[in-house]
Amino acid sequence: MDSILNPYYLGIVVIVGIYVILALGLNIVTGFAGQVSLGHAAFYAIGAYTSAILSLQGHLIFWLALPAAAIVTWCTGIVLGLPSLRVKEDFLAIVTLGLGLIIQSLANNLKITGGALGLGSIPQPELFGEPMSNFSFAVMTWLFVALAAFVAWRALNSRVGRAWLAIREDELVADALGVNTTRLKVLAFALGALYAGVAGSLFAHYTTFISADSFGFNESATILSMIVLGGLGSIPGAITGAILLALAPEVLRPLADYRMLIYGLLLVILMRYRPQGLFGRSKAIRDRYAKKWLKKGGPKHEAAGNQKTH
């Protein structure tokens, strides 16, 4: 298939899939739970470096390095999420921004990460003893996208997902109704970090080279723009926003001198005429949905319903 399909286009398909996974993860943190994060690229970096180091120095194959990177980022999400719970809204955004800058600085200075030179010669995944082709890697990446979207959809339509939405709309009311806001916010950070860890591992083993420059603030801002464009809290919106913004640099390549101008202008127009994003619910609909659930008793109502079914 590589001889038929242009490797350049296959590379774009892989990178777009990686961005979709990142957007779905941040959508859980910001779109579902309402916790604004400007440091999502930090978990992306942790996943990429963990997988690369385990492959280069630990001699682990890709199929073991990827789940290990996911576990490490899950645990890191819990550790970094705990101190972030004492602040909210704008202050939370600044804290997550600081955490992101700290991780990038460590990646840029530690010897194990290769410092400013980065890490190269990262082994490519193998399938049946042979290196995976670009086409096979693209298919595998989008299988991970499908799995990530399914898990996010199941989480959103569960008791946990409805509790996240209640926290997003009014954390004090949700806490008063019995929602364990601390545990659920940490869970959102951890799950979002796990998604980023998987994306980082895929990125490292596809490009075979990583450096701290790939995981800076601009990367976090781009991922956040993706879910804002698609609509906060919307899974189709996160996917669509990631695809559009990941493809935009390629589509606008002939207009390289005006690319950022056009890109920014489109975002300004969207925020002016459709602030909820392409697929996001309007504030009135979200408020009506949340008030209806809270009037029924929120988590207490669901607990009573579960007792009746048992």
PDB file of C-alpha atoms in Angstrom:
ATOM      1  CA  MET A   1       0.000   0.000   0.000  1.00  0.00           C
ATOM      2  CA  ASP A   2       2.919   2.398   0.650  1.00  0.00           C
ATOM      3  CA  SER A   3       3.852   2.131  -3.026  1.00  0.00           C
ATOM      4  CA  ILE A   4       0.325   3.167  -4.013  1.00  0.00           C
ATOM      5  CA  LEU A   5      -0.388   5.841  -1.416  1.00  0.00           C
ATOM      6  CA  ASN A   6       1.848   8.863  -1.098  1.00  0.00           C
ATOM      7  CA  PRO A   7       3.874   8.634   2.164  1.00  0.00           C
ATOM      8  CA  TYR A   8       3.388  12.370   2.590  1.00  0.00           C
ATOM      9  CA  TYR A   9      -0.387  11.983   2.773  1.00  0.00           C
ATOM     10  CA  LEU A  10      -0.088   8.935   5.026  1.00  0.00           C
ATOM     11  CA  GLY A  11       2.057  11.032   7.360  1.00  0.00           C
ATOM     12  CA  ILE A  12      -0.655  13.690   7.498  1.00  0.00           C
ATOM     13  CA  VAL A  13      -3.249  11.016   8.312  1.00  0.00           C
ATOM     14  CA  VAL A  14      -1.104   9.773  11.218  1.00  0.00           C
ATOM     15  CA  ILE A  15      -0.449  13.259  12.643  1.00  0.00           C
ATOM     16  CA  VAL A  16      -4.139  14.182  12.359  1.00  0.00           C
ATOM     17  CA  GLY A  17      -5.064  10.992  14.227  1.00  0.00           C
ATOM     18  CA  ILE A  18      -2.583  11.835  17.000  1.00  0.00           C
ATOM     19  CA  TYR A  19      -4.097  15.311  17.353  1.00  0.00           C
ATOM     20  CA  VAL A  20      -7.598  13.806  17.527  1.00  0.00           C
ATOM     21  CA  ILE A  21      -6.517  11.633  20.471  1.00  0.00           C
ATOM     22  CA  LEU A  22      -5.002  14.684  22.179  1.00  0.00           C
ATOM     23  CA  ALA A  23      -8.161  16.715  21.612  1.00  0.00           C
ATOM     24  CA  LEU A  24     -10.395  13.938  22.958  1.00  0.00           C
ATOM     25  CA  GLY A  25      -8.246  13.778  26.096  1.00  0.00           C
ATOM     26  CA  LEU A  26      -8.307  17.519  26.725  1.00  0.00           C
ATOM     27  CA  ASN A  27     -12.040  17.536  25.998  1.00  0.00           C
ATOM     28  CA  ILE A  28     -12.533  15.255  28.998  1.00  0.00           C
ATOM     29  CA  VAL A  29     -10.650  17.677  31.255  1.00  0.00           C
ATOM     30  CA  THR A  30     -11.981  20.974  29.913  1.00  0.00           C
ATOM     31  CA  GLY A  31     -15.107  20.067  27.957  1.00  0.00           C
ATOM     32  CA  PHE A  32     -16.619  17.534  30.380  1.00  0.00           C
ATOM     33  CA  ALA A  33     -15.260  18.549  33.787  1.00  0.00           C
ATOM     34  CA  GLY A  34     -14.781  22.261  33.068  1.00  0.00           C
ATOM     35  CA  GLN A  35     -11.141  22.378  34.232  1.00  0.00           C
ATOM     36  CA  VAL A  36      -9.232  24.737  31.942  1.00  0.00           C
ATOM     37  CA  SER A  37      -5.790  23.316  31.170  1.00  0.00           C
ATOM     38  CA  LEU A  38      -3.026  25.149  29.313  1.00  0.00           C
ATOM     39  CA  GLY A  39      -0.448  22.441  29.942  1.00  0.00           C
ATOM     40  CA  HIS A  40      -1.837  19.430  28.103  1.00  0.00           C
ATOM     41  CA  ALA A  41       1.342  19.203  26.022  1.00  0.00           C
ATOM     42  CA  ALA A  42       3.182  18.299  29.238  1.00  0.00           C
ATOM     43  CA  PHE A  43       1.445  14.913  29.372  1.00  0.00           C
ATOM     44  CA  TYR A  44       2.029  14.568  25.625  1.00  0.00           C
ATOM     45  CA  ALA A  45       5.748  15.043  26.295  1.00  0.00           C
ATOM     46  CA  ILE A  46       5.786  12.622  29.235  1.00  0.00           C
ATOM     47  CA  GLY A  47       4.173   9.922  27.114  1.00  0.00           C
ATOM     48  CA  ALA A  48       6.564  10.487  24.218  1.00  0.00           C
ATOM     49  CA  TYR A  49       9.731  10.545  26.355  1.00  0.00           C
ATOM     50  CA  THR A  50       8.652   7.598  28.504  1.00  0.00           C
ATOM     51  CA  SER A  51       7.995   5.425  25.473  1.00  0.00           C
ATOM     52  CA  ALA A  52      11.195   6.548  23.742  1.00  0.00           C
ATOM     53  CA  ILE A  53      13.418   6.001  26.799  1.00  0.00           C
ATOM     54  CA  LEU A  54      11.924   2.575  27.513  1.00  0.00           C
ATOM     55  CA  SER A  55      12.522   1.569  23.901  1.00  0.00           C
ATOM     56  CA  LEU A  56      16.057   2.979  23.630  1.00  0.00           C
ATOM     57  CA  GLN A  57      17.447   2.203  27.073  1.00  0.00           C
ATOM     58  CA  GLY A  58      15.056  -0.451  28.355  1.00  0.00           C
ATOM     59  CA  HIS A  59      14.904  -2.237  24.979  1.00  0.00           C
ATOM     60  CA  LEU A  60      11.145  -2.652  25.249  1.00  0.00           C
ATOM     61  CA  ILE A  61       9.166  -3.249  22.088  1.00  0.00           C
ATOM     62  CA  PHE A  62       6.569  -0.665  21.079  1.00  0.00           C
ATOM     63  CA  TRP A  63       3.644  -2.847  22.190  1.00  0.00           C
ATOM     64  CA  LEU A  64       4.991  -2.778  25.772  1.00  0.00           C
ATOM     65  CA  ALA A  65       6.351   0.773  25.744  1.00  0.00           C
ATOM     66  CA  LEU A  66       3.003   2.294  24.745  1.00  0.00           C
ATOM     67  CA  PRO A  67       0.936   0.873  27.655  1.00  0.00           C
ATOM     68  CA  ALA A  68       3.802   1.707  30.010  1.00  0.00           C
ATOM     69  CA  ALA A  69       3.727   5.318  28.780  1.00  0.00           C
ATOM     70  CA  ALA A  70      -0.042   5.381  29.269  1.00  0.00           C
ATOM     71  CA  ILE A  71       0.285   4.150  32.866  1.00  0.00           C
ATOM     72  CA  VAL A  72       3.039   6.676  33.647  1.00  0.00           C
ATOM     73  CA  THR A  73       0.986   9.583  32.302  1.00  0.00           C
ATOM     74  CA  TRP A  74      -2.107   8.340  34.162  1.00  0.00           C
ATOM     75  CA  CYS A  75      -0.166   8.416  37.440  1.00  0.00           C
ATOM     76  CA  THR A  76       1.413  11.754  36.538  1.00  0.00           C
ATOM     77  CA  GLY A  77      -2.029  13.167  35.828  1.00  0.00           C
ATOM     78  CA  ILE A  78      -3.113  12.200  39.329  1.00  0.00           C
ATOM     79  CA  VAL A  79       0.012  13.689  40.942  1.00  0.00           C
ATOM     80  CA  LEU A  80      -0.121  16.939  38.971  1.00  0.00           C
ATOM     81  CA  GLY A  81      -3.897  17.150  39.196  1.00  0.00           C
ATOM     82  CA  LEU A  82      -3.996  17.174  43.005  1.00  0.00           C
ATOM     83  CA  PRO A  83      -2.259  20.538  43.565  1.00  0.00           C
ATOM     84  CA  SER A  84      -4.351  22.047  40.782  1.00  0.00           C
ATOM     85  CA  LEU A  85      -7.589  21.353  42.681  1.00  0.00           C
ATOM     86  CA  ARG A  86      -7.058  24.203  45.129  1.00  0.00           C
ATOM     87  CA  VAL A  87      -7.444  26.801  42.376  1.00  0.00           C
ATOM     88  CA  LYS A  88     -10.187  27.425  39.835  1.00  0.00           C
ATOM     89  CA  GLU A  89     -10.885  29.068  36.503  1.00  0.00           C
ATOM     90  CA  ASP A  90      -8.202  31.593  35.476  1.00  0.00           C
ATOM     91  CA  PHE A  91      -5.892  30.591  38.338  1.00  0.00           C
ATOM     92  CA  LEU A  92      -6.158  26.935  37.314  1.00  0.00           C
ATOM     93  CA  ALA A  93      -5.176  27.871  33.753  1.00  0.00           C
ATOM     94  CA  ILE A  94      -2.057  29.642  35.057  1.00  0.00           C
ATOM     95  CA  VAL A  95      -1.120  26.685  37.280  1.00  0.00           C
ATOM     96  CA  THR A  96      -1.431  24.196  34.411  1.00  0.00           C
ATOM     97  CA  LEU A  97       0.556  26.580  32.194  1.00  0.00           C
ATOM     98  CA  GLY A  98       3.319  26.612  34.816  1.00  0.00           C
ATOM     99  CA  LEU A  99       3.311  22.822  35.056  1.00  0.00           C
ATOM    100  CA  GLY A 100       3.624  22.589  31.296  1.00  0.00           C
ATOM    101  CA  LEU A 101       6.587  24.940  31.254  1.00  0.00           C
ATOM    102  CA  ILE A 102       8.273  22.956  34.051  1.00  0.00           C
ATOM    103  CA  ILE A 103       7.948  19.680  32.135  1.00  0.00           C
ATOM    104  CA  GLN A 104       9.278  21.279  28.952  1.00  0.00           C
ATOM    105  CA  SER A 105      12.225  22.753  30.872  1.00  0.00           C
ATOM    106  CA  LEU A 106      13.057  19.354  32.395  1.00  0.00           C
ATOM    107  CA  ALA A 107      12.880  17.699  28.982  1.00  0.00           C
ATOM    108  CA  ASN A 108      15.201  20.378  27.640  1.00  0.00           C
ATOM    109  CA  ASN A 109      17.832  19.962  30.372  1.00  0.00           C
ATOM    110  CA  LEU A 110      17.830  16.390  31.709  1.00  0.00           C
ATOM    111  CA  LYS A 111      20.480  14.036  30.410  1.00  0.00           C
ATOM    112  CA  ILE A 112      18.075  11.101  30.139  1.00  0.00           C
ATOM    113  CA  THR A 113      15.886  13.059  27.711  1.00  0.00           C
ATOM    114  CA  GLY A 114      18.802  14.009  25.501  1.00  0.00           C
ATOM    115  CA  GLY A 115      18.653  17.649  26.579  1.00  0.00           C
ATOM    116  CA  ALA A 116      18.322  20.233  23.833  1.00  0.00           C
ATOM    117  CA  LEU A 117      19.491  17.666  21.254  1.00  0.00           C
ATOM    118  CA  GLY A 118      16.476  15.441  21.911  1.00  0.00           C
ATOM    119  CA  LEU A 119      16.226  11.705  21.365  1.00  0.00           C
ATOM    120  CA  GLY A 120      16.717  10.106  17.974  1.00  0.00           C
ATOM    121  CA  SER A 121      16.788   6.644  16.412  1.00  0.00           C
ATOM    122  CA  ILE A 122      13.615   5.660  18.277  1.00  0.00           C
ATOM    123  CA  PRO A 123      12.673   2.207  16.949  1.00  0.00           C
ATOM    124  CA  GLN A 124       9.589   1.925  14.784  1.00  0.00           C
ATOM    125  CA  PRO A 125       6.833  -0.529  15.762  1.00  0.00           C
ATOM    126  CA  GLU A 126       7.132  -4.019  14.368  1.00  0.00           C
ATOM    127  CA  LEU A 127       4.370  -6.285  13.204  1.00  0.00           C
ATOM    128  CA  PHE A 128       5.117  -9.999  12.785  1.00  0.00           C
ATOM    129  CA  GLY A 129       8.828  -9.238  13.031  1.00  0.00           C
ATOM    130  CA  GLU A 130       8.804  -6.571  10.303  1.00  0.00           C
ATOM    131  CA  PRO A 131       8.738  -2.767  10.718  1.00  0.00           C
ATOM    132  CA  MET A 132       5.234  -1.409  10.229  1.00  0.00           C
ATOM    133  CA  SER A 133       4.576   0.372   6.956  1.00  0.00           C
ATOM    134  CA  ASN A 134       3.220   3.914   6.887  1.00  0.00           C
ATOM    135  CA  PHE A 135      -0.169   2.562   5.873  1.00  0.00           C
ATOM    136  CA  SER A 136      -0.243   0.057   8.754  1.00  0.00           C
ATOM    137  CA  PHE A 137       0.786   2.773  11.212  1.00  0.00           C
ATOM    138  CA  ALA A 138      -1.996   5.040   9.930  1.00  0.00           C
ATOM    139  CA  VAL A 139      -4.573   2.266  10.344  1.00  0.00           C
ATOM    140  CA  MET A 140      -3.304   1.508  13.863  1.00  0.00           C
ATOM    141  CA  THR A 141      -3.439   5.193  14.824  1.00  0.00           C
ATOM    142  CA  TRP A 142      -7.064   5.523  13.763  1.00  0.00           C
ATOM    143  CA  LEU A 143      -7.954   2.316  15.584  1.00  0.00           C
ATOM    144  CA  PHE A 144      -6.658   4.060  18.701  1.00  0.00           C
ATOM    145  CA  VAL A 145      -8.772   7.092  17.738  1.00  0.00           C
ATOM    146  CA  ALA A 146     -11.877   4.897  17.528  1.00  0.00           C
ATOM    147  CA  LEU A 147     -11.100   3.331  20.914  1.00  0.00           C
ATOM    148  CA  ALA A 148     -10.464   6.751  22.483  1.00  0.00           C
ATOM    149  CA  ALA A 149     -13.743   8.135  21.113  1.00  0.00           C
ATOM    150  CA  PHE A 150     -15.669   5.093  22.344  1.00  0.00           C
ATOM    151  CA  VAL A 151     -14.229   5.334  25.869  1.00  0.00           C
ATOM    152  CA  ALA A 152     -14.986   9.075  25.977  1.00  0.00           C
ATOM    153  CA  TRP A 153     -18.553   8.452  24.782  1.00  0.00           C
ATOM    154  CA  ARG A 154     -19.127   5.733  27.377  1.00  0.00           C
ATOM    155  CA  ALA A 155     -17.687   7.943  30.115  1.00  0.00           C
ATOM    156  CA  LEU A 156     -19.860  10.903  29.111  1.00  0.00           C
ATOM    157  CA  ASN A 157     -23.027   8.804  29.177  1.00  0.00           C
ATOM    158  CA  SER A 158     -22.288   7.284  32.584  1.00  0.00           C
ATOM    159  CA  ARG A 159     -22.884   8.558  36.109  1.00  0.00           C
ATOM    160  CA  VAL A 160     -19.323   9.853  36.120  1.00  0.00           C
ATOM    161  CA  GLY A 161     -19.911  11.809  32.926  1.00  0.00           C
ATOM    162  CA  ARG A 162     -23.089  13.410  34.225  1.00  0.00           C
ATOM    163  CA  ALA A 163     -21.274  14.313  37.444  1.00  0.00           C
ATOM    164  CA  TRP A 164     -18.505  15.930  35.361  1.00  0.00           C
ATOM    165  CA  LEU A 165     -21.101  18.031  33.561  1.00  0.00           C
ATOM    166  CA  ALA A 166     -22.607  19.074  36.888  1.00  0.00           C
ATOM    167  CA  ILE A 167     -19.146  20.137  38.107  1.00  0.00           C
ATOM    168  CA  ARG A 168     -18.622  22.106  34.915  1.00  0.00           C
ATOM    169  CA  GLU A 169     -21.898  23.978  35.280  1.00  0.00           C
ATOM    170  CA  ASP A 170     -21.706  24.711  39.016  1.00  0.00           C
ATOM    171  CA  GLU A 171     -19.142  22.981  41.198  1.00  0.00           C
ATOM    172  CA  LEU A 172     -20.559  24.296  44.490  1.00  0.00           C
ATOM    173  CA  VAL A 173     -24.049  23.010  43.733  1.00  0.00           C
ATOM    174  CA  ALA A 174     -22.684  19.661  42.575  1.00  0.00           C
ATOM    175  CA  ASP A 175     -20.655  19.338  45.788  1.00  0.00           C
ATOM    176  CA  ALA A 176     -23.703  20.208  47.890  1.00  0.00           C
ATOM    177  CA  LEU A 177     -25.690  17.463  46.139  1.00  0.00           C
ATOM    178  CA  GLY A 178     -23.155  14.804  47.057  1.00  0.00           C
ATOM    179  CA  VAL A 179     -20.842  14.737  44.041  1.00  0.00           C
ATOM    180  CA  ASN A 180     -17.276  13.888  45.072  1.00  0.00           C
ATOM    181  CA  THR A 181     -15.797  16.775  43.103  1.00  0.00           C
ATOM    182  CA  THR A 182     -12.211  16.186  44.203  1.00  0.00           C
ATOM    183  CA  ARG A 183     -12.110  12.551  43.114  1.00  0.00           C
ATOM    184  CA  LEU A 184     -13.886  13.237  39.827  1.00  0.00           C
ATOM    185  CA  LYS A 185     -11.677  16.174  38.864  1.00  0.00           C
ATOM    186  CA  VAL A 186      -8.561  14.094  39.534  1.00  0.00           C
ATOM    187  CA  LEU A 187     -10.085  11.283  37.475  1.00  0.00           C
ATOM    188  CA  ALA A 188     -10.659  13.708  34.581  1.00  0.00           C
ATOM    189  CA  PHE A 189      -7.034  14.895  34.743  1.00  0.00           C
ATOM    190  CA  ALA A 190      -5.770  11.309  34.883  1.00  0.00           C
ATOM    191  CA  LEU A 191      -7.881  10.102  31.957  1.00  0.00           C
ATOM    192  CA  GLY A 192      -6.964  13.131  29.857  1.00  0.00           C
ATOM    193  CA  ALA A 193      -3.296  12.509  30.671  1.00  0.00           C
ATOM    194  CA  LEU A 194      -3.605   8.855  29.645  1.00  0.00           C
ATOM    195  CA  TYR A 195      -4.930   9.914  26.234  1.00  0.00           C
ATOM    196  CA  ALA A 196      -2.003  12.309  25.853  1.00  0.00           C
ATOM    197  CA  GLY A 197       0.426   9.545  26.854  1.00  0.00           C
ATOM    198  CA  VAL A 198      -0.882   7.251  24.118  1.00  0.00           C
ATOM    199  CA  ALA A 199      -0.653  10.086  21.585  1.00  0.00           C
ATOM    200  CA  GLY A 200       2.898  10.880  22.716  1.00  0.00           C
ATOM    201  CA  SER A 201       4.006   7.286  22.325  1.00  0.00           C
ATOM    202  CA  LEU A 202       2.543   7.106  18.816  1.00  0.00           C
ATOM    203  CA  PHE A 203       4.236  10.392  17.907  1.00  0.00           C
ATOM    204  CA  ALA A 204       7.649   9.294  19.202  1.00  0.00           C
ATOM    205  CA  HIS A 205       7.652   5.978  17.399  1.00  0.00           C
ATOM    206  CA  TYR A 206       6.326   7.441  14.161  1.00  0.00           C
ATOM    207  CA  THR A 207       8.712  10.378  13.839  1.00  0.00           C
ATOM    208  CA  THR A 208      11.589   8.408  15.503  1.00  0.00           C
ATOM    209  CA  PHE A 209      12.874  11.715  16.913  1.00  0.00           C
ATOM    210  CA  ILE A 210      11.552  13.976  19.665  1.00  0.00           C
ATOM    211  CA  SER A 211      12.768  17.160  21.335  1.00  0.00           C
ATOM    212  CA  ALA A 212      11.376  19.571  23.897  1.00  0.00           C
ATOM    213  CA  ASP A 213      10.481  22.066  21.141  1.00  0.00           C
ATOM    214  CA  SER A 214       7.630  19.781  20.056  1.00  0.00           C
ATOM    215  CA  PHE A 215       5.841  20.082  23.410  1.00  0.00           C
ATOM    216  CA  GLY A 216       5.768  23.782  24.215  1.00  0.00           C
ATOM    217  CA  PHE A 217       2.958  26.164  25.090  1.00  0.00           C
ATOM    218  CA  ASN A 218       2.025  26.615  21.418  1.00  0.00           C
ATOM    219  CA  GLU A 219       1.179  22.918  21.277  1.00  0.00           C
ATOM    220  CA  SER A 220      -1.098  23.181  24.332  1.00  0.00           C
ATOM    221  CA  ALA A 221      -2.774  26.282  22.883  1.00  0.00           C
ATOM    222  CA  THR A 222      -3.346  24.503  19.567  1.00  0.00           C
ATOM    223  CA  ILE A 223      -4.985  21.508  21.252  1.00  0.00           C
ATOM    224  CA  LEU A 224      -7.195  23.811  23.324  1.00  0.00           C
ATOM    225  CA  SER A 225      -8.180  25.692  20.151  1.00  0.00           C
ATOM    226  CA  MET A 226      -9.242  22.407  18.587  1.00  0.00           C
ATOM    227  CA  ILE A 227     -11.838  21.626  21.239  1.00  0.00           C
ATOM    228  CA  VAL A 228     -13.021  25.239  21.419  1.00  0.00           C
ATOM    229  CA  LEU A 229     -13.489  25.258  17.645  1.00  0.00           C
ATOM    230  CA  GLY A 230     -15.399  21.975  17.650  1.00  0.00           C
ATOM    231  CA  GLY A 231     -17.404  22.736  20.783  1.00  0.00           C
ATOM    232  CA  LEU A 232     -16.508  22.114  24.421  1.00  0.00           C
ATOM    233  CA  GLY A 233     -17.968  18.870  25.708  1.00  0.00           C
ATOM    234  CA  SER A 234     -18.759  17.521  22.233  1.00  0.00           C
ATOM    235  CA  ILE A 235     -16.979  14.368  21.078  1.00  0.00           C
ATOM    236  CA  PRO A 236     -17.776  14.917  17.360  1.00  0.00           C
ATOM    237  CA  GLY A 237     -16.726  18.537  17.895  1.00  0.00           C
ATOM    238  CA  ALA A 238     -13.354  17.558  19.351  1.00  0.00           C
ATOM    239  CA  ILE A 239     -12.715  15.206  16.439  1.00  0.00           C
ATOM    240  CA  THR A 240     -13.803  17.746  13.831  1.00  0.00           C
ATOM    241  CA  GLY A 241     -11.861  20.604  15.430  1.00  0.00           C
ATOM    242  CA  ALA A 242      -8.708  18.480  15.602  1.00  0.00           C
ATOM    243  CA  ILE A 243      -9.012  17.438  11.963  1.00  0.00           C
ATOM    244  CA  LEU A 244      -9.640  20.999  10.748  1.00  0.00           C
ATOM    245  CA  LEU A 245      -6.823  22.639  12.683  1.00  0.00           C
ATOM    246  CA  ALA A 246      -4.369  19.806  12.009  1.00  0.00           C
ATOM    247  CA  LEU A 247      -5.071  20.051   8.269  1.00  0.00           C
ATOM    248  CA  ALA A 248      -5.141  23.863   8.162  1.00  0.00           C
ATOM    249  CA  PRO A 249      -1.335  24.309   7.929  1.00  0.00           C
ATOM    250  CA  GLU A 250      -1.220  21.892   4.974  1.00  0.00           C
ATOM    251  CA  VAL A 251      -4.218  23.384   3.169  1.00  0.00           C
ATOM    252  CA  LEU A 252      -2.932  26.931   3.638  1.00  0.00           C
ATOM    253  CA  ARG A 253       0.665  26.073   2.740  1.00  0.00           C
ATOM    254  CA  PRO A 254       0.451  27.979  -0.597  1.00  0.00           C
ATOM    255  CA  LEU A 255      -0.501  31.037   1.466  1.00  0.00           C
ATOM    256  CA  ALA A 256       2.300  30.575   3.973  1.00  0.00           C
ATOM    257  CA  ASP A 257       2.797  34.315   4.446  1.00  0.00           C
ATOM    258  CA  TYR A 258      -0.867  34.807   5.349  1.00  0.00           C
ATOM    259  CA  ARG A 259      -1.585  31.441   6.958  1.00  0.00           C
ATOM    260  CA  MET A 260      -1.633  32.610  10.594  1.00  0.00           C
ATOM    261  CA  LEU A 261      -3.654  35.692   9.636  1.00  0.00           C
ATOM    262  CA  ILE A 262      -6.351  33.571   7.981  1.00  0.00           C
ATOM    263  CA  TYR A 263      -6.217  31.022  10.805  1.00  0.00           C
ATOM    264  CA  GLY A 264      -6.715  33.690  13.488  1.00  0.00           C
ATOM    265  CA  LEU A 265      -9.416  35.503  11.527  1.00  0.00           C
ATOM    266  CA  LEU A 266     -11.482  32.324  11.170  1.00  0.00           C
ATOM    267  CA  LEU A 267     -11.285  31.700  14.926  1.00  0.00           C
ATOM    268  CA  VAL A 268     -12.333  35.286  15.698  1.00  0.00           C
ATOM    269  CA  ILE A 269     -15.327  35.015  13.345  1.00  0.00           C
ATOM    270  CA  LEU A 270     -16.341  31.687  14.869  1.00  0.00           C
ATOM    271  CA  MET A 271     -16.112  32.991  18.437  1.00  0.00           C
ATOM    272  CA  ARG A 272     -18.184  36.029  17.438  1.00  0.00           C
ATOM    273  CA  TYR A 273     -21.054  34.226  15.718  1.00  0.00           C
ATOM    274  CA  ARG A 274     -20.927  30.751  17.274  1.00  0.00           C
ATOM    275  CA  PRO A 275     -19.079  30.893  20.611  1.00  0.00           C
ATOM    276  CA  GLN A 276     -20.223  27.387  21.568  1.00  0.00           C
ATOM    277  CA  GLY A 277     -18.225  25.936  18.656  1.00  0.00           C
ATOM    278  CA  LEU A 278     -19.297  23.973  15.613  1.00  0.00           C
ATOM    279  CA  PHE A 279     -20.934  21.100  17.499  1.00  0.00           C
ATOM    280  CA  GLY A 280     -21.302  22.557  20.989  1.00  0.00           C
ATOM    281  CA  ARG A 281     -24.624  23.065  22.687  1.00  0.00           C
ATOM    282  CA  SER A 282     -25.662  26.613  23.362  1.00  0.00           C
ATOM    283  CA  LYS A 283     -25.445  27.833  26.953  1.00  0.00           C
ATOM    284  CA  ALA A 284     -29.246  27.886  27.238  1.00  0.00           C
ATOM    285  CA  ILE A 285     -29.512  24.204  26.295  1.00  0.00           C
ATOM    286  CA  ARG A 286     -26.671  23.231  28.659  1.00  0.00           C
ATOM    287  CA  ASP A 287     -28.222  25.191  31.517  1.00  0.00           C
ATOM    288  CA  ARG A 288     -31.601  23.543  30.924  1.00  0.00           C
ATOM    289  CA  TYR A 289     -30.022  20.082  30.845  1.00  0.00           C
ATOM    290  CA  ALA A 290     -28.029  20.687  34.040  1.00  0.00           C
ATOM    291  CA  LYS A 291     -30.964  22.230  35.940  1.00  0.00           C
ATOM    292  CA  LYS A 292     -33.231  19.339  34.981  1.00  0.00           C
ATOM    293  CA  TRP A 293     -30.698  16.807  36.321  1.00  0.00           C
ATOM    294  CA  LEU A 294     -30.038  18.792  39.505  1.00  0.00           C
ATOM    295  CA  LYS A 295     -33.769  19.260  40.220  1.00  0.00           C
ATOM    296  CA  LYS A 296     -34.175  15.495  40.189  1.00  0.00           C
ATOM    297  CA  GLY A 297     -31.618  15.263  42.972  1.00  0.00           C
ATOM    298  CA  GLY A 298     -28.469  14.738  40.916  1.00  0.00           C
ATOM    299  CA  PRO A 299     -26.368  11.804  42.142  1.00  0.00           C
ATOM    300  CA  LYS A 300     -28.827  11.053  44.962  1.00  0.00           C
ATOM    301  CA  HIS A 301     -31.588  10.527  42.404  1.00  0.00           C
ATOM    302  CA  GLU A 302     -29.391   8.158  40.390  1.00  0.00           C
ATOM    303  CA  ALA A 303     -28.376   6.245  43.486  1.00  0.00           C
ATOM    304  CA  ALA A 304     -32.029   5.777  44.429  1.00  0.00           C
ATOM    305  CA  GLY A 305     -32.802   4.603  40.907  1.00  0.00           C
ATOM    306  CA  ASN A 306     -29.988   2.059  41.044  1.00  0.00           C
ATOM    307  CA  GLN A 307     -31.272   0.702  44.372  1.00  0.00           C
ATOM    308  CA  LYS A 308     -34.713   0.212  42.840  1.00  0.00           C
ATOM    309  CA  THR A 309     -33.326  -1.698  39.898  1.00  0.00           C
ATOM    310  CA  HIS A 310     -31.426  -4.005  42.264  1.00  0.00           C
TER     311      HIS A 310
END
